[in-house]
């Protein structure tokens, strides 16, 4: 509508989606003087990193822990550039307590590197050479990443950014480009260490969506090392929503606009260039076309193809050929504090049947609130347990409610092996399935987390921020998968630099 129109005296940017990727890109561009309009179909910004409130509890929808808050970390860098305060946060230590099938004491992934080294040497005797390789590759990859390479490059400018980030120290990673974690385990004679493999499968699946045999080694080096100092994982004070709220503040301070409950239905392309989007106001049903100089799509790449209608055939084909992405099943519990065992770590991971799958409730990633963190009233707590699931059955079943109830009961029964969960301690319970995620985040079939980090789709072989259509940019976890809010912020930063380079 004309009263919502962008300021034509400036370069105009429409951002589709107010996830952390879209908000970060929008806030940075507004700060640099662009006329920015962010549209989101949901009620609240933040997408998979937003929250909802029930019976006095605040639940984080998806993301519960944050990387990149340390000095030099990606959120830290972006918040400094935007001159907004970083949210208050406590470091997670251990980052995770992992319970393998049939075991009653956890493997604690400590924040202190030496403590973690001692723990893993005790837990997995003989595996240290593998971990040392991971540490070496991580050090080189992290420095490389810190120099803001553009990966994968799609034109000469991108290639130049990539070349400038390479140093002699980066070259150590090159021979391992086509290695999986499974290959590295075999290299060190650890291929048949089932316990180590289960631990790695569990931890890697959280990030890469695939197990150790399939996960690209260079990707795994970061995923397995980022929870130790000087990096680390953090639990935000208040809730995850604070991250989005701060970005919205910066956006609006710098003249940008955010419209919730507005769905982008189509991206218009003329002569190979994105020129406008078709917007539907969900409250009034009004539909209009808004012209723009750039479109930043903070959507899954599968959604991007749908929004284009006529996507370039090669791009469309590549998206259609992607292996099935994961969905998530999440149980949100508001409980009496007596349900939580003493000294309970903030994040735990459980696997139940050693022969069962990773995911599908056979493994649960659990986040527990702590007193005073803003998520539960005094004397109460929140428990959020998630599991990767195949989204397909959730769409094909003719008894969705029954399937949801079955998963909910099963997850609570499994959680009750650790927490004291009885009718008298559970105050609120609720679950989200791929259908729920599709509804609230508009992600195709409710897929989450991005694209599995196998060799053909990781880093240099992944989806680029630069799409085959001029002035159409992709931000979010399809381009930086599995690294959560930190990864999508990095994707936003790259797009902002690419747009700026066109000036
Ligand atoms: C269960 C679960 C647990 C997780 N745990 C962690 C964790 O602990 N730490 C971590 O860092 N990450 C975690 N993640 C991942 C993290 O939440 C995501 O990677 C990240 O938040 C994705 O951000 P995004 O900006 O790419 O997209 P999204 O969060 O998906 O945001 C996209 C936004 O676009 C909007 N949108 C989509 N299509 C349209 C359209 N056509 N028109 C208008 N609006 C549209 C949606 O409403 C949504 O708000 C978890 C994810 C899940 C599901």
PDB file of N, CA, C and O in Angstrom, residues 331 333 350 352 364-366 383-385 408-421:
ATOM      1  N   UNK A 331       8.669 -31.079  22.719  1.00  0.00           N
ATOM      2  CA  UNK A 331       7.726 -31.067  23.842  1.00  0.00           C
ATOM      3  C   UNK A 331       8.119 -29.934  24.779  1.00  0.00           C
ATOM      4  O   UNK A 331       9.292 -29.790  25.136  1.00  0.00           O
ATOM      5  N   UNK A 333       7.401 -28.335  28.440  1.00  0.00           N
ATOM      6  CA  UNK A 333       6.772 -28.619  29.733  1.00  0.00           C
ATOM      7  C   UNK A 333       7.018 -27.469  30.702  1.00  0.00           C
ATOM      8  O   UNK A 333       8.162 -27.006  30.850  1.00  0.00           O
ATOM      9  N   UNK A 350      19.995 -37.169  25.522  1.00  0.00           N
ATOM     10  CA  UNK A 350      19.786 -38.571  25.896  1.00  0.00           C
ATOM     11  C   UNK A 350      19.632 -39.407  24.640  1.00  0.00           C
ATOM     12  O   UNK A 350      18.968 -38.984  23.691  1.00  0.00           O
ATOM     13  N   UNK A 352      18.324 -43.461  23.865  1.00  0.00           N
ATOM     14  CA  UNK A 352      17.682 -44.557  24.607  1.00  0.00           C
ATOM     15  C   UNK A 352      18.074 -45.920  24.043  1.00  0.00           C
ATOM     16  O   UNK A 352      18.874 -46.626  24.615  1.00  0.00           O
ATOM     17  N   UNK A 364      16.870 -37.332  22.595  1.00  0.00           N
ATOM     18  CA  UNK A 364      16.211 -36.056  22.933  1.00  0.00           C
ATOM     19  C   UNK A 364      17.276 -35.057  23.342  1.00  0.00           C
ATOM     20  O   UNK A 364      18.208 -35.395  24.097  1.00  0.00           O
ATOM     21  N   UNK A 365      17.141 -33.850  22.826  1.00  0.00           N
ATOM     22  CA  UNK A 365      18.005 -32.750  23.254  1.00  0.00           C
ATOM     23  C   UNK A 365      17.154 -31.895  24.192  1.00  0.00           C
ATOM     24  O   UNK A 365      16.065 -31.454  23.816  1.00  0.00           O
ATOM     25  N   UNK A 366      17.635 -31.701  25.404  1.00  0.00           N
ATOM     26  CA  UNK A 366      16.780 -31.112  26.435  1.00  0.00           C
ATOM     27  C   UNK A 366      17.387 -29.816  26.973  1.00  0.00           C
ATOM     28  O   UNK A 366      18.590 -29.757  27.266  1.00  0.00           O
ATOM     29  N   UNK A 383      11.007 -27.241  30.829  1.00  0.00           N
ATOM     30  CA  UNK A 383      11.816 -28.302  30.204  1.00  0.00           C
ATOM     31  C   UNK A 383      11.371 -28.338  28.741  1.00  0.00           C
ATOM     32  O   UNK A 383      10.172 -28.448  28.451  1.00  0.00           O
ATOM     33  N   UNK A 384      12.336 -28.213  27.836  1.00  0.00           N
ATOM     34  CA  UNK A 384      12.005 -28.292  26.405  1.00  0.00           C
ATOM     35  C   UNK A 384      12.830 -29.428  25.815  1.00  0.00           C
ATOM     36  O   UNK A 384      14.053 -29.440  25.952  1.00  0.00           O
ATOM     37  N   UNK A 385      12.157 -30.392  25.213  1.00  0.00           N
ATOM     38  CA  UNK A 385      12.872 -31.548  24.661  1.00  0.00           C
ATOM     39  C   UNK A 385      12.569 -31.652  23.181  1.00  0.00           C
ATOM     40  O   UNK A 385      11.407 -31.633  22.772  1.00  0.00           O
ATOM     41  N   UNK A 408       4.134 -37.426  22.078  1.00  0.00           N
ATOM     42  CA  UNK A 408       4.186 -36.642  23.322  1.00  0.00           C
ATOM     43  C   UNK A 408       4.318 -37.592  24.515  1.00  0.00           C
ATOM     44  O   UNK A 408       5.191 -37.398  25.388  1.00  0.00           O
ATOM     45  N   UNK A 409       3.486 -38.626  24.551  1.00  0.00           N
ATOM     46  CA  UNK A 409       3.513 -39.572  25.682  1.00  0.00           C
ATOM     47  C   UNK A 409       4.868 -40.266  25.777  1.00  0.00           C
ATOM     48  O   UNK A 409       5.429 -40.414  26.859  1.00  0.00           O
ATOM     49  N   UNK A 410       5.361 -40.660  24.597  1.00  0.00           N
ATOM     50  CA  UNK A 410       6.647 -41.367  24.555  1.00  0.00           C
ATOM     51  C   UNK A 410       7.779 -40.454  25.066  1.00  0.00           C
ATOM     52  O   UNK A 410       8.609 -40.865  25.878  1.00  0.00           O
ATOM     53  N   UNK A 411       7.780 -39.194  24.594  1.00  0.00           N
ATOM     54  CA  UNK A 411       8.845 -38.271  25.010  1.00  0.00           C
ATOM     55  C   UNK A 411       8.768 -38.034  26.520  1.00  0.00           C
ATOM     56  O   UNK A 411       9.791 -38.053  27.215  1.00  0.00           O
ATOM     57  N   UNK A 412       7.559 -37.839  27.045  1.00  0.00           N
ATOM     58  CA  UNK A 412       7.432 -37.562  28.492  1.00  0.00           C
ATOM     59  C   UNK A 412       7.855 -38.799  29.292  1.00  0.00           C
ATOM     60  O   UNK A 412       8.557 -38.689  30.304  1.00  0.00           O
ATOM     61  N   UNK A 413       7.472 -40.003  28.819  1.00  0.00           N
ATOM     62  CA  UNK A 413       7.870 -41.226  29.533  1.00  0.00           C
ATOM     63  C   UNK A 413       9.397 -41.336  29.573  1.00  0.00           C
ATOM     64  O   UNK A 413       9.986 -41.718  30.591  1.00  0.00           O
ATOM     65  N   UNK A 414      10.039 -40.976  28.464  1.00  0.00           N
ATOM     66  CA  UNK A 414      11.504 -41.066  28.421  1.00  0.00           C
ATOM     67  C   UNK A 414      12.136 -40.005  29.317  1.00  0.00           C
ATOM     68  O   UNK A 414      13.092 -40.282  30.045  1.00  0.00           O
ATOM     69  N   UNK A 415      11.587 -38.806  29.266  1.00  0.00           N
ATOM     70  CA  UNK A 415      12.123 -37.734  30.128  1.00  0.00           C
ATOM     71  C   UNK A 415      11.956 -38.082  31.599  1.00  0.00           C
ATOM     72  O   UNK A 415      12.776 -37.696  32.443  1.00  0.00           O
ATOM     73  N   UNK A 416      10.902 -38.845  31.895  1.00  0.00           N
ATOM     74  CA  UNK A 416      10.610 -39.205  33.303  1.00  0.00           C
ATOM     75  C   UNK A 416      11.663 -40.155  33.879  1.00  0.00           C
ATOM     76  O   UNK A 416      11.710 -40.369  35.084  1.00  0.00           O
ATOM     77  N   UNK A 417      12.537 -40.698  33.023  1.00  0.00           N
ATOM     78  CA  UNK A 417      13.636 -41.510  33.550  1.00  0.00           C
ATOM     79  C   UNK A 417      14.683 -40.619  34.235  1.00  0.00           C
ATOM     80  O   UNK A 417      15.510 -41.106  34.986  1.00  0.00           O
ATOM     81  N   UNK A 418      14.640 -39.331  33.935  1.00  0.00           N
ATOM     82  CA  UNK A 418      15.628 -38.412  34.521  1.00  0.00           C
ATOM     83  C   UNK A 418      14.955 -37.353  35.412  1.00  0.00           C
ATOM     84  O   UNK A 418      15.420 -37.058  36.505  1.00  0.00           O
ATOM     85  N   UNK A 419      13.852 -36.816  34.912  1.00  0.00           N
ATOM     86  CA  UNK A 419      13.124 -35.782  35.672  1.00  0.00           C
ATOM     87  C   UNK A 419      12.001 -36.440  36.465  1.00  0.00           C
ATOM     88  O   UNK A 419      11.539 -37.537  36.116  1.00  0.00           O
ATOM     89  N   UNK A 420      11.548 -35.771  37.524  1.00  0.00           N
ATOM     90  CA  UNK A 420      10.420 -36.300  38.298  1.00  0.00           C
ATOM     91  C   UNK A 420       9.150 -35.744  37.664  1.00  0.00           C
ATOM     92  O   UNK A 420       8.661 -34.661  38.015  1.00  0.00           O
ATOM     93  N   UNK A 421       8.636 -36.479  36.685  1.00  0.00           N
ATOM     94  CA  UNK A 421       7.468 -36.001  35.938  1.00  0.00           C
ATOM     95  C   UNK A 421       6.241 -36.826  36.312  1.00  0.00           C
ATOM     96  O   UNK A 421       6.146 -38.010  35.981  1.00  0.00           O
TER      97      UNK A 421
END
